[in-house]
Amino acid sequence: MKTSKEVLLESIKEDLLVYLKSGKLSPLPFLNELNLNINKVEDSLKIHFLLMDEVKDYILNLPMMIRELKVSTNLTKEISYNKIRGSIDWKETIRQRLNTNYKDKTLFSYNERNKLYNTKENVVLKKFIEVLYDIVIGLNMDRFTGYDWYVEGEKINKIVKEIYEKNVYMSRINIEGINVTDRMIEDVAKNRSKLYSDAAKLLRKYRQIINFIDYEEIKKLFEKTFIEIADENTLFELYWVVRILRDNACNEKMYIVDGTNNKIASWEDGNLLYNIYHNSTGSDNLIFKIGFEEVENIENEYFRRMMAVVKKTHEIADKLFEDKGTLGNIFWSGRPDIIIEIIDKNTGRIVKVILGEVKYTTDREYMIQGLKELLEYVYYIKEKSIKGMYVFDNPQSGIEVEGILFVDNIDFKPLHNEIVKVYGTDTKEILL
């Protein structure tokens, strides 16, 4: 039986939260394999916040609660000719007429009642709805409405947009230039109306999460929503990256993956520099491709037919997707789940490459398939500095190559003196 997502996350969540708090490693590059396109750690936390049950409940009840919005009033004395917008103050009217023109029967003094929308309660309310609006619009939450984890997302997005953009009373609350202080939030949190008190409490919670103040809440929030968002394979890859860092790295430098560079972390050990990459071909020094020109002159019937299969695959793929050259002139290409490049700091040259293949499985056949893929990486990897130079089992290359297969709970015998290692989730320590 596979290790559950809950168990996987439980074993690495403390490490993840340490990385998150320091602004280092985030789960985002792993989540982005699901095409979520979340770009910042803060964005991830905002989505976590929006997925909180109490936040979703507040939004869904907002169309009814907004009717409780209250305004304050004040009376001002106004002087006008003919137009009267309140109760007439006859004493003041007579005085004004005597001071100007006592025969003027069109002059009146009256008490005008003005509605004030910028109360402390309304300012806090508007600020919270603005936070929700910024999340929904700024993170384009509409793109997530088809995901199971964003339950009632379409309705939530619509309510937030309509309240912020179209509600006439909300539009009259002007918070531009107003600093909503913690004291204001605490005061409004005591209000008897849930419209105001819940808005204040949730705004306070939002600030605590974004600023990493309520660490325990972030742990619960992160665990719940990451379980909902991440699929099993994604979490399993993240699990092994964290295990590698935990068991081998010291004073590591983390990198935010931006789509152009998949380097996750680097650390030093004596004269060696370690760089770890996820779902990548590593640095520009390595090649994981074999072109047709390298193999087309091999005279072997089996191999000739193998090439024919690959070429026909490319040909049909081009027709299917009307994209000529989709696969190019490539006989074989690969991209390991994990690459660790070990570099001599004095020379700047790679001295060892560790290639990792992750298989979230307890099935032997699938494990052996992963082993085959891993061995392809090991045998086919090339060194870019010398055209066509294969690295493994090549005396001319100064790079040592090793493979690691990461699997789930499978009973297997330990390997000795092999070019690959196999680690399962019950392995105590990951040794590079």
PDB file of C-alpha atoms in Angstrom, residues 163-280:
ATOM      1  CA  ILE A 163     -19.480  43.506  -3.728  1.00  0.00           C
ATOM      2  CA  TYR A 164     -16.239  45.379  -4.369  1.00  0.00           C
ATOM      3  CA  GLU A 165     -17.017  46.729  -7.834  1.00  0.00           C
ATOM      4  CA  LYS A 166     -20.784  47.291  -7.867  1.00  0.00           C
ATOM      5  CA  ASN A 167     -22.118  47.696  -4.327  1.00  0.00           C
ATOM      6  CA  VAL A 168     -23.151  51.339  -4.062  1.00  0.00           C
ATOM      7  CA  TYR A 169     -22.502  51.590  -0.318  1.00  0.00           C
ATOM      8  CA  MET A 170     -19.102  49.961  -0.580  1.00  0.00           C
ATOM      9  CA  SER A 171     -18.128  52.453  -3.281  1.00  0.00           C
ATOM     10  CA  ARG A 172     -18.832  55.332  -0.890  1.00  0.00           C
ATOM     11  CA  ILE A 173     -16.333  54.044   1.668  1.00  0.00           C
ATOM     12  CA  ASN A 174     -13.035  55.653   0.748  1.00  0.00           C
ATOM     13  CA  ILE A 175     -10.007  54.037   2.410  1.00  0.00           C
ATOM     14  CA  GLU A 176      -7.385  55.565   0.156  1.00  0.00           C
ATOM     15  CA  GLY A 177      -4.523  56.850   2.287  1.00  0.00           C
ATOM     16  CA  ILE A 178      -6.019  55.415   5.485  1.00  0.00           C
ATOM     17  CA  ASN A 179      -3.747  53.244   7.618  1.00  0.00           C
ATOM     18  CA  VAL A 180      -5.857  50.458   9.065  1.00  0.00           C
ATOM     19  CA  THR A 181      -4.078  49.879  12.364  1.00  0.00           C
ATOM     20  CA  ASP A 182      -4.095  46.771  14.530  1.00  0.00           C
ATOM     21  CA  ARG A 183      -5.909  48.796  17.193  1.00  0.00           C
ATOM     22  CA  MET A 184      -8.711  49.616  14.760  1.00  0.00           C
ATOM     23  CA  ILE A 185      -9.013  45.938  13.873  1.00  0.00           C
ATOM     24  CA  GLU A 186      -9.153  44.910  17.541  1.00  0.00           C
ATOM     25  CA  ASP A 187     -11.880  47.469  18.249  1.00  0.00           C
ATOM     26  CA  VAL A 188     -14.030  46.381  15.316  1.00  0.00           C
ATOM     27  CA  ALA A 189     -13.552  42.701  16.215  1.00  0.00           C
ATOM     28  CA  LYS A 190     -15.706  43.409  19.303  1.00  0.00           C
ATOM     29  CA  ASN A 191     -18.632  44.681  17.237  1.00  0.00           C
ATOM     30  CA  ARG A 192     -21.919  42.836  17.728  1.00  0.00           C
ATOM     31  CA  SER A 193     -22.519  42.585  13.986  1.00  0.00           C
ATOM     32  CA  LYS A 194     -20.872  39.562  12.330  1.00  0.00           C
ATOM     33  CA  LEU A 195     -20.451  41.630   9.179  1.00  0.00           C
ATOM     34  CA  TYR A 196     -17.897  43.754  11.004  1.00  0.00           C
ATOM     35  CA  SER A 197     -16.533  41.497  13.742  1.00  0.00           C
ATOM     36  CA  ASP A 198     -15.789  38.571  11.417  1.00  0.00           C
ATOM     37  CA  ALA A 199     -14.240  40.869   8.820  1.00  0.00           C
ATOM     38  CA  ALA A 200     -11.922  42.283  11.482  1.00  0.00           C
ATOM     39  CA  LYS A 201     -10.980  38.855  12.837  1.00  0.00           C
ATOM     40  CA  LEU A 202     -10.274  37.471   9.365  1.00  0.00           C
ATOM     41  CA  LEU A 203      -8.271  40.556   8.396  1.00  0.00           C
ATOM     42  CA  ARG A 204      -6.218  40.064  11.558  1.00  0.00           C
ATOM     43  CA  LYS A 205      -5.745  36.385  10.647  1.00  0.00           C
ATOM     44  CA  TYR A 206      -4.679  37.327   7.117  1.00  0.00           C
ATOM     45  CA  ARG A 207      -1.985  39.668   8.402  1.00  0.00           C
ATOM     46  CA  GLN A 208      -0.717  37.040  10.825  1.00  0.00           C
ATOM     47  CA  ILE A 209      -0.436  34.486   8.029  1.00  0.00           C
ATOM     48  CA  ILE A 210       1.216  36.752   5.459  1.00  0.00           C
ATOM     49  CA  ASN A 211       3.701  38.046   8.043  1.00  0.00           C
ATOM     50  CA  PHE A 212       4.350  34.564   9.531  1.00  0.00           C
ATOM     51  CA  ILE A 213       3.221  35.645  12.987  1.00  0.00           C
ATOM     52  CA  ASP A 214       0.768  32.830  13.735  1.00  0.00           C
ATOM     53  CA  TYR A 215       3.122  29.936  13.012  1.00  0.00           C
ATOM     54  CA  GLU A 216       0.792  27.233  14.333  1.00  0.00           C
ATOM     55  CA  GLU A 217      -2.048  28.487  12.176  1.00  0.00           C
ATOM     56  CA  ILE A 218       0.216  28.474   9.127  1.00  0.00           C
ATOM     57  CA  LYS A 219       1.182  24.868   9.873  1.00  0.00           C
ATOM     58  CA  LYS A 220      -2.455  23.779  10.015  1.00  0.00           C
ATOM     59  CA  LEU A 221      -3.391  25.867   7.011  1.00  0.00           C
ATOM     60  CA  PHE A 222      -0.453  24.702   4.942  1.00  0.00           C
ATOM     61  CA  GLU A 223      -1.015  21.050   5.778  1.00  0.00           C
ATOM     62  CA  LYS A 224      -4.711  21.127   4.938  1.00  0.00           C
ATOM     63  CA  THR A 225      -4.528  23.072   1.698  1.00  0.00           C
ATOM     64  CA  PHE A 226      -1.327  21.498   0.400  1.00  0.00           C
ATOM     65  CA  ILE A 227      -2.935  18.095   0.844  1.00  0.00           C
ATOM     66  CA  GLU A 228      -5.910  19.360  -1.160  1.00  0.00           C
ATOM     67  CA  ILE A 229      -3.888  20.966  -3.961  1.00  0.00           C
ATOM     68  CA  ALA A 230      -0.893  18.706  -4.524  1.00  0.00           C
ATOM     69  CA  ASP A 231      -1.287  15.390  -6.266  1.00  0.00           C
ATOM     70  CA  GLU A 232       0.483  12.338  -4.897  1.00  0.00           C
ATOM     71  CA  ASN A 233       3.341  12.193  -7.398  1.00  0.00           C
ATOM     72  CA  THR A 234       4.119  15.882  -6.941  1.00  0.00           C
ATOM     73  CA  LEU A 235       4.257  15.548  -3.172  1.00  0.00           C
ATOM     74  CA  PHE A 236       6.403  12.420  -3.446  1.00  0.00           C
ATOM     75  CA  GLU A 237       9.032  14.297  -5.496  1.00  0.00           C
ATOM     76  CA  LEU A 238       9.009  17.142  -2.978  1.00  0.00           C
ATOM     77  CA  TYR A 239       9.363  14.598  -0.179  1.00  0.00           C
ATOM     78  CA  TRP A 240      12.621  13.240  -1.629  1.00  0.00           C
ATOM     79  CA  VAL A 241      14.101  16.673  -2.329  1.00  0.00           C
ATOM     80  CA  VAL A 242      13.533  17.641   1.305  1.00  0.00           C
ATOM     81  CA  ARG A 243      14.992  14.326   2.497  1.00  0.00           C
ATOM     82  CA  ILE A 244      18.145  14.898   0.424  1.00  0.00           C
ATOM     83  CA  LEU A 245      18.592  18.410   1.801  1.00  0.00           C
ATOM     84  CA  ARG A 246      17.904  17.328   5.369  1.00  0.00           C
ATOM     85  CA  ASP A 247      20.443  14.490   5.298  1.00  0.00           C
ATOM     86  CA  ASN A 248      23.217  16.133   3.276  1.00  0.00           C
ATOM     87  CA  ALA A 249      23.048  19.912   3.094  1.00  0.00           C
ATOM     88  CA  CYS A 250      24.502  22.385   5.567  1.00  0.00           C
ATOM     89  CA  ASN A 251      23.949  26.150   5.388  1.00  0.00           C
ATOM     90  CA  GLU A 252      22.292  25.613   2.043  1.00  0.00           C
ATOM     91  CA  LYS A 253      21.371  28.499  -0.236  1.00  0.00           C
ATOM     92  CA  MET A 254      17.880  28.132  -1.660  1.00  0.00           C
ATOM     93  CA  TYR A 255      16.607  29.413  -4.983  1.00  0.00           C
ATOM     94  CA  ILE A 256      13.141  30.436  -6.086  1.00  0.00           C
ATOM     95  CA  VAL A 257      12.449  28.512  -9.260  1.00  0.00           C
ATOM     96  CA  ASP A 258      11.166  30.857 -11.975  1.00  0.00           C
ATOM     97  CA  GLY A 259      10.662  28.482 -14.881  1.00  0.00           C
ATOM     98  CA  THR A 260      13.950  29.327 -16.577  1.00  0.00           C
ATOM     99  CA  ASN A 261      16.161  27.910 -13.850  1.00  0.00           C
ATOM    100  CA  ASN A 262      15.204  24.788 -11.948  1.00  0.00           C
ATOM    101  CA  LYS A 263      18.066  24.887  -9.478  1.00  0.00           C
ATOM    102  CA  ILE A 264      16.558  24.420  -6.042  1.00  0.00           C
ATOM    103  CA  ALA A 265      19.525  24.645  -3.699  1.00  0.00           C
ATOM    104  CA  SER A 266      23.288  24.693  -3.378  1.00  0.00           C
ATOM    105  CA  TRP A 267      25.652  24.040  -0.492  1.00  0.00           C
ATOM    106  CA  GLU A 268      29.353  23.571   0.112  1.00  0.00           C
ATOM    107  CA  ASP A 269      31.313  20.785   1.724  1.00  0.00           C
ATOM    108  CA  GLY A 270      35.029  21.484   1.899  1.00  0.00           C
ATOM    109  CA  ASN A 271      36.324  21.972  -1.619  1.00  0.00           C
ATOM    110  CA  LEU A 272      33.080  20.801  -3.223  1.00  0.00           C
ATOM    111  CA  LEU A 273      30.000  22.722  -4.317  1.00  0.00           C
ATOM    112  CA  TYR A 274      26.690  20.859  -4.579  1.00  0.00           C
ATOM    113  CA  ASN A 275      23.893  22.076  -6.875  1.00  0.00           C
ATOM    114  CA  ILE A 276      20.540  20.272  -6.831  1.00  0.00           C
ATOM    115  CA  TYR A 277      18.005  20.589  -9.653  1.00  0.00           C
ATOM    116  CA  HIS A 278      14.422  19.381  -9.917  1.00  0.00           C
ATOM    117  CA  ASN A 279      12.719  18.207 -13.123  1.00  0.00           C
ATOM    118  CA  SER A 280      15.602  19.567 -15.155  1.00  0.00           C
TER     119      SER A 280
END
